[in-house]
């Protein structure tokens, strides 16, 4: 029950508070099933924010706060209150912000869910002035805050559970996603693999080099990043291009002009197995045999029983 409610609370906060498009609420890939097919709603419509009165927070900045208010209380969607002003770094454009969260019932003040106990902050929030990805008023709220701030948003859930609650977020850290792979170029790449050439902006092109594929997964670093190791349960932000063995390109985030975000639990097995264990900042050459791809199923431009070749820049993982 608690896990389910927390998932709903985070989803509600993402959709209502931030609606971050590819940065948090879904993917933007045209390659169906390579990544999650969930898509975010547009956030360009104007909203009117309401201040929540009568709510206080006590406790050390950056730690789990104690939330108090007179119960029962009613809240509206698109309502908020800054409970604690942080003492850390100022939030800036393009920052990916990690927050610990508590869902607090407005009926009786009880804690419905929390990320604090297991230390599982949500890092899906990217603060951007792009109104196709983040509502303007929420951008202004987050842009005004510093790390260690605590802000509460009202969630008026009209689903069958009928739960209305405060989603209390404490901003605990921030970072910026990479734009392309950064790190050390790998010198000992096997000579019989496809050859990858990079444009100045990092976009890859490929020479199949007579390569005929592999019956097993190939996951080869071309650039070794210096970031954290990717876990197979995480969400990854990446730029990538995919080709068939004959050199036909079937998908590319580079051509769409923006990176893609996807959970490794929602991708083909070759991606989940092939990206886990690499580091953020790395560029990875993946050769995915049909058994770890789409098998005997045709997918858009991808024929059945195809071996797939990808070059993937890992820009962030959370």
C-alpha positions as a Python dict, from the first residue, in 0.01 Angstrom:
ca = {
    (1, 'X'): (0, 0, 0),
    (2, 'X'): (272, 248, 95),
    (3, 'X'): (483, 168, -208),
    (4, 'X'): (182, 203, -437),
    (5, 'X'): (81, 535, -286),
    (6, 'X'): (434, 672, -300),
    (7, 'X'): (451, 576, -667),
    (8, 'X'): (123, 762, -724),
    (9, 'X'): (248, 1059, -528),
    (10, 'X'): (569, 1084, -725),
    (11, 'X'): (377, 1042, -1051),
    (12, 'X'): (133, 1313, -947),
    (13, 'X'): (416, 1544, -846),
    (14, 'X'): (590, 1481, -1178),
    (15, 'X'): (280, 1536, -1388),
    (16, 'X'): (126, 1822, -1191),
    (17, 'X'): (428, 2000, -1048),
    (18, 'X'): (694, 1958, -1313),
    (19, 'X'): (564, 1770, -1617),
    (20, 'X'): (919, 1742, -1744),
    (21, 'X'): (854, 1566, -2070),
    (22, 'X'): (1145, 1345, -2174),
    (23, 'X'): (1340, 1455, -1869),
    (24, 'X'): (1115, 1278, -1622),
    (25, 'X'): (768, 1169, -1722),
    (26, 'X'): (841, 962, -2030),
    (27, 'X'): (1051, 902, -2341),
    (28, 'X'): (1059, 1077, -2675),
    (29, 'X'): (1197, 800, -2892),
    (30, 'X'): (1048, 699, -3226),
    (31, 'X'): (1188, 348, -3184),
    (32, 'X'): (896, 164, -3028),
    (33, 'X'): (987, -73, -2744),
    (34, 'X'): (1356, 13, -2752),
    (35, 'X'): (1264, 226, -2456),
    (36, 'X'): (948, 291, -2261),
    (37, 'X'): (668, 419, -2484),
    (38, 'X'): (514, 636, -2212),
    (39, 'X'): (484, 1000, -2313),
    (40, 'X'): (433, 1311, -2106),
    (41, 'X'): (155, 1559, -2158),
    (42, 'X'): (222, 1908, -2283),
    (43, 'X'): (293, 2164, -2012),
    (44, 'X'): (271, 2478, -2222),
    (45, 'X'): (-79, 2572, -2097),
    (46, 'X'): (-94, 2855, -1842),
    (47, 'X'): (-184, 2763, -1485),
    (48, 'X'): (-263, 2968, -1176),
    (49, 'X'): (-76, 2879, -860),
    (50, 'X'): (-231, 2903, -513),
    (51, 'X'): (-45, 2944, -185),
    (52, 'X'): (-121, 2689, 89),
    (53, 'X'): (-173, 2849, 430),
    (54, 'X'): (-129, 2704, 777),
    (55, 'X'): (146, 2447, 708),
    (56, 'X'): (483, 2455, 888),
    (57, 'X'): (799, 2243, 885),
    (58, 'X'): (1052, 2196, 1164),
    (59, 'X'): (1390, 2029, 1162),
    (60, 'X'): (1746, 2065, 1035),
    (61, 'X'): (1776, 2190, 679),
    (62, 'X'): (1835, 1905, 436),
    (63, 'X'): (1699, 1645, 679),
    (64, 'X'): (1354, 1489, 705),
    (65, 'X'): (1120, 1763, 828),
    (66, 'X'): (833, 1739, 1072),
    (67, 'X'): (520, 1873, 902),
    (68, 'X'): (240, 2035, 1103),
    (69, 'X'): (-102, 2177, 1017),
    (70, 'X'): (-454, 2180, 1155),
    (71, 'X'): (-651, 1877, 1038),
    (72, 'X'): (-860, 1811, 846),
    (73, 'X'): (-740, 2045, 573),
    (74, 'X'): (-834, 2077, 209),
    (75, 'X'): (-585, 2135, -73),
    (76, 'X'): (-615, 2222, -439),
    (77, 'X'): (-409, 2104, -731),
    (78, 'X'): (-160, 2370, -842),
    (79, 'X'): (-111, 2483, -482),
    (80, 'X'): (219, 2509, -296),
    (81, 'X'): (408, 2656, -4),
    (82, 'X'): (781, 2694, 58),
    (83, 'X'): (829, 2553, 409),
    (84, 'X'): (1206, 2586, 453),
    (85, 'X'): (1449, 2808, 264),
    (86, 'X'): (1766, 2611, 198),
    (87, 'X'): (2126, 2708, 266),
    (88, 'X'): (2286, 2524, -26),
    (89, 'X'): (2362, 2610, -387),
    (90, 'X'): (2109, 2811, -587),
    (91, 'X'): (1899, 2612, -837),
    (92, 'X'): (1988, 2714, -1193),
    (93, 'X'): (1861, 2648, -1545),
    (94, 'X'): (1932, 2294, -1657),
    (95, 'X'): (1990, 2154, -1308),
    (96, 'X'): (1874, 1799, -1239),
    (97, 'X'): (1746, 1815, -883),
    (98, 'X'): (1721, 1517, -648),
    (99, 'X'): (1457, 1537, -374),
    (100, 'X'): (1348, 1328, -80),
    (101, 'X'): (972, 1316, -45),
    (102, 'X'): (696, 1263, 209),
    (103, 'X'): (327, 1219, 124),
    (104, 'X'): (120, 1355, 415),
    (105, 'X'): (-256, 1305, 441),
    (106, 'X'): (-444, 1633, 475),
    (107, 'X'): (-728, 1444, 644),
    (108, 'X'): (-539, 1349, 959),
    (109, 'X'): (-172, 1449, 909),
    (110, 'X'): (-50, 1090, 886),
    (111, 'X'): (249, 994, 676),
    (112, 'X'): (131, 798, 375),
    (113, 'X'): (471, 734, 217),
    (114, 'X'): (832, 849, 238),
    (115, 'X'): (1163, 810, 53),
    (116, 'X'): (1370, 916, 355),
    (117, 'X'): (1382, 585, 540),
    (118, 'X'): (1537, 390, 252),
    (119, 'X'): (1727, 693, 118),
    (120, 'X'): (1578, 668, -231),
    (121, 'X'): (1558, 1028, -357),
    (122, 'X'): (1383, 1100, -685),
    (123, 'X'): (1613, 1266, -939),
    (124, 'X'): (1372, 1299, -1231),
    (125, 'X'): (1333, 1676, -1197),
    (126, 'X'): (1512, 1894, -1453),
    (127, 'X'): (1455, 2266, -1403),
    (128, 'X'): (1405, 2430, -1741),
    (129, 'X'): (1245, 2744, -1883),
    (130, 'X'): (1130, 2540, -2184),
    (131, 'X'): (753, 2554, -2135),
    (132, 'X'): (705, 2242, -2346),
    (133, 'X'): (879, 2054, -2063),
    (134, 'X'): (804, 2249, -1745),
    (135, 'X'): (519, 2480, -1651),
    (136, 'X'): (632, 2840, -1617),
    (137, 'X'): (503, 2891, -1264),
    (138, 'X'): (669, 2574, -1135),
    (139, 'X'): (991, 2678, -1308),
    (140, 'X'): (979, 3007, -1118),
    (141, 'X'): (922, 2826, -788),
    (142, 'X'): (1215, 2588, -827),
    (143, 'X'): (1441, 2855, -976),
    (144, 'X'): (1389, 3062, -659),
    (145, 'X'): (1505, 2782, -427),
    (146, 'X'): (1838, 2660, -296),
    (147, 'X'): (1949, 2307, -212),
    (148, 'X'): (1813, 2196, 129),
    (149, 'X'): (1488, 2386, 71),
    (150, 'X'): (1159, 2211, 148),
    (151, 'X'): (849, 2285, -59),
    (152, 'X'): (502, 2126, -35),
    (153, 'X'): (258, 2080, -322),
    (154, 'X'): (-110, 2004, -284),
    (155, 'X'): (-235, 1688, -455),
    (156, 'X'): (-613, 1652, -475),
    (157, 'X'): (-651, 1292, -592),
    (158, 'X'): (-988, 1230, -758),
    (159, 'X'): (-921, 859, -822),
    (160, 'X'): (-1096, 574, -645),
    (161, 'X'): (-869, 612, -341),
    (162, 'X'): (-986, 968, -292),
    (163, 'X'): (-661, 1057, -116),
    (164, 'X'): (-569, 1423, -90),
    (165, 'X'): (-225, 1496, 46),
    (166, 'X'): (75, 1721, 60),
    (167, 'X'): (373, 1608, -145),
    (168, 'X'): (659, 1751, 64),
    (169, 'X'): (986, 1767, -129),
    (170, 'X'): (1324, 1846, 24),
    (171, 'X'): (1580, 1933, -244),
    (172, 'X'): (1895, 1746, -142),
    (173, 'X'): (2133, 1771, -440),
    (174, 'X'): (2169, 1890, -797),
    (175, 'X'): (2374, 1814, -1107),
    (176, 'X'): (2370, 1882, -1480),
    (177, 'X'): (2322, 1619, -1750),
    (178, 'X'): (2604, 1580, -1998),
    (179, 'X'): (2550, 1681, -2361),
    (180, 'X'): (2767, 1403, -2503),
    (181, 'X'): (3006, 1133, -2387),
    (182, 'X'): (3306, 1267, -2197),
    (183, 'X'): (3604, 1074, -2069),
    (184, 'X'): (3895, 876, -2207),
    (185, 'X'): (3891, 728, -2554),
    (186, 'X'): (3936, 351, -2534),
    (187, 'X'): (4245, 240, -2724),
    (188, 'X'): (4199, -137, -2737),
    (189, 'X'): (3864, -167, -2917),
    (190, 'X'): (3862, -496, -3113),
    (191, 'X'): (3957, -426, -3475),
    (192, 'X'): (3681, -642, -3623),
    (193, 'X'): (3396, -435, -3474),
    (194, 'X'): (3219, -156, -3666),
    (195, 'X'): (3415, 170, -3685),
    (196, 'X'): (3256, 478, -3528),
    (197, 'X'): (3341, 836, -3627),
    (198, 'X'): (3219, 1136, -3429),
    (199, 'X'): (3119, 1480, -3555),
    (200, 'X'): (3225, 1788, -3359),
    (201, 'X'): (2896, 1787, -3168),
    (202, 'X'): (2943, 1420, -3078),
    (203, 'X'): (2695, 1273, -3328),
    (204, 'X'): (2818, 929, -3442),
    (205, 'X'): (2842, 782, -3790),
    (206, 'X'): (2937, 422, -3859),
    (207, 'X'): (3130, 203, -4099),
    (208, 'X'): (3022, -159, -4053),
    (209, 'X'): (3375, -265, -4147),
    (210, 'X'): (3253, -592, -4296),
    (211, 'X'): (3102, -689, -3961),
    (212, 'X'): (2853, -976, -3978),
    (213, 'X'): (2709, -957, -3628),
    (214, 'X'): (2731, -1179, -3322),
    (215, 'X'): (2519, -1450, -3162),
    (216, 'X'): (2589, -1295, -2822),
    (217, 'X'): (2564, -941, -2690),
    (218, 'X'): (2857, -706, -2756),
    (219, 'X'): (2887, -414, -2512),
    (220, 'X'): (3207, -223, -2583),
    (221, 'X'): (3316, 110, -2436),
    (222, 'X'): (3441, 350, -2702),
    (223, 'X'): (3477, 632, -2449),
    (224, 'X'): (3514, 552, -2079),
    (225, 'X'): (3323, 803, -1868),
    (226, 'X'): (3421, 908, -1518),
    (227, 'X'): (3073, 914, -1366),
    (228, 'X'): (2879, 669, -1150),
    (229, 'X'): (2823, 308, -1254),
    (230, 'X'): (2483, 249, -1413),
    (231, 'X'): (2259, -4, -1236),
    (232, 'X'): (2012, -219, -1429),
    (233, 'X'): (1724, -78, -1221),
    (234, 'X'): (1794, 286, -1303),
    (235, 'X'): (1658, 538, -1549),
    (236, 'X'): (1911, 651, -1808),
    (237, 'X'): (1940, 972, -2011),
    (238, 'X'): (2116, 904, -2340),
    (239, 'X'): (2188, 1015, -2693),
    (240, 'X'): (2200, 725, -2934),
    (241, 'X'): (2179, 608, -3295),
    (242, 'X'): (2075, 263, -3416),
    (243, 'X'): (2159, 82, -3739),
    (244, 'X'): (2096, -251, -3908),
    (245, 'X'): (2397, -460, -4010),
    (246, 'X'): (2370, -331, -4368),
    (247, 'X'): (2429, 22, -4238),
    (248, 'X'): (2067, 136, -4258),
    (249, 'X'): (1989, 383, -3977),
    (250, 'X'): (1652, 318, -3816),
    (251, 'X'): (1654, 559, -3520),
    (252, 'X'): (1854, 847, -3372),
    (253, 'X'): (1796, 1084, -3082),
    (254, 'X'): (2062, 1307, -3237),
    (255, 'X'): (1840, 1363, -3542),
    (256, 'X'): (1545, 1452, -3318),
    (257, 'X'): (1756, 1718, -3147),
    (258, 'X'): (1712, 1601, -2787),
    (259, 'X'): (1829, 1319, -2564),
    (260, 'X'): (1603, 1031, -2461),
    (261, 'X'): (1514, 916, -2112),
    (262, 'X'): (1416, 556, -2036),
    (263, 'X'): (1398, 306, -1756),
    (264, 'X'): (1623, 4, -1801),
    (265, 'X'): (1329, -202, -1678),
    (266, 'X'): (1134, -99, -1989),
    (267, 'X'): (1379, -164, -2272),
    (268, 'X'): (1487, -458, -2485),
    (269, 'X'): (1710, -703, -2302),
    (270, 'X'): (2016, -600, -2504),
    (271, 'X'): (1992, -245, -2370),
    (272, 'X'): (1929, -346, -2010),
    (273, 'X'): (2217, -593, -2007),
    (274, 'X'): (2441, -386, -2231),
    (275, 'X'): (2429, -51, -2049),
    (276, 'X'): (2430, -174, -1689),
    (277, 'X'): (2781, -169, -1546),
    (278, 'X'): (2905, 113, -1768),
    (279, 'X'): (2969, 459, -1626),
    (280, 'X'): (2795, 791, -1685),
    (281, 'X'): (2987, 981, -1952),
    (282, 'X'): (3070, 664, -2145),
    (283, 'X'): (2999, 597, -2510),
    (284, 'X'): (2902, 234, -2564),
    (285, 'X'): (2888, 30, -2885),
    (286, 'X'): (2609, -226, -2852),
    (287, 'X'): (2559, -518, -3088),
    (288, 'X'): (2224, -674, -2999),
    (289, 'X'): (2141, -1017, -3148),
    (290, 'X'): (1776, -1091, -3229),
    (291, 'X'): (1739, -1302, -2915),
    (292, 'X'): (1802, -991, -2701),
    (293, 'X'): (1620, -753, -2936),
    (294, 'X'): (1289, -799, -3113),
    (295, 'X'): (1340, -1167, -3205),
    (296, 'X'): (1105, -1266, -3490),
    (297, 'X'): (888, -955, -3460),
    (298, 'X'): (909, -672, -3715),
    (299, 'X'): (929, -326, -3556),
    (300, 'X'): (867, -26, -3783),
    (301, 'X'): (1186, 3, -3991),
    (302, 'X'): (1341, -302, -3822),
    (303, 'X'): (1284, -636, -4001),
    (304, 'X'): (1218, -952, -3802),
    (305, 'X'): (1525, -1139, -3672),
    (306, 'X'): (1749, -833, -3706),
    (307, 'X'): (2080, -778, -3534),
    (308, 'X'): (2089, -420, -3409),
    (309, 'X'): (2393, -194, -3372),
    (310, 'X'): (2376, 108, -3141),
    (311, 'X'): (2615, 379, -3031),
    (312, 'X'): (2491, 512, -2695),
    (313, 'X'): (2620, 813, -2502),
    (314, 'X'): (2522, 779, -2134),
    (315, 'X'): (2446, 1134, -2019),
    (316, 'X'): (2293, 1067, -1676),
    (317, 'X'): (2150, 786, -1464),
    (318, 'X'): (1923, 802, -1162),
}
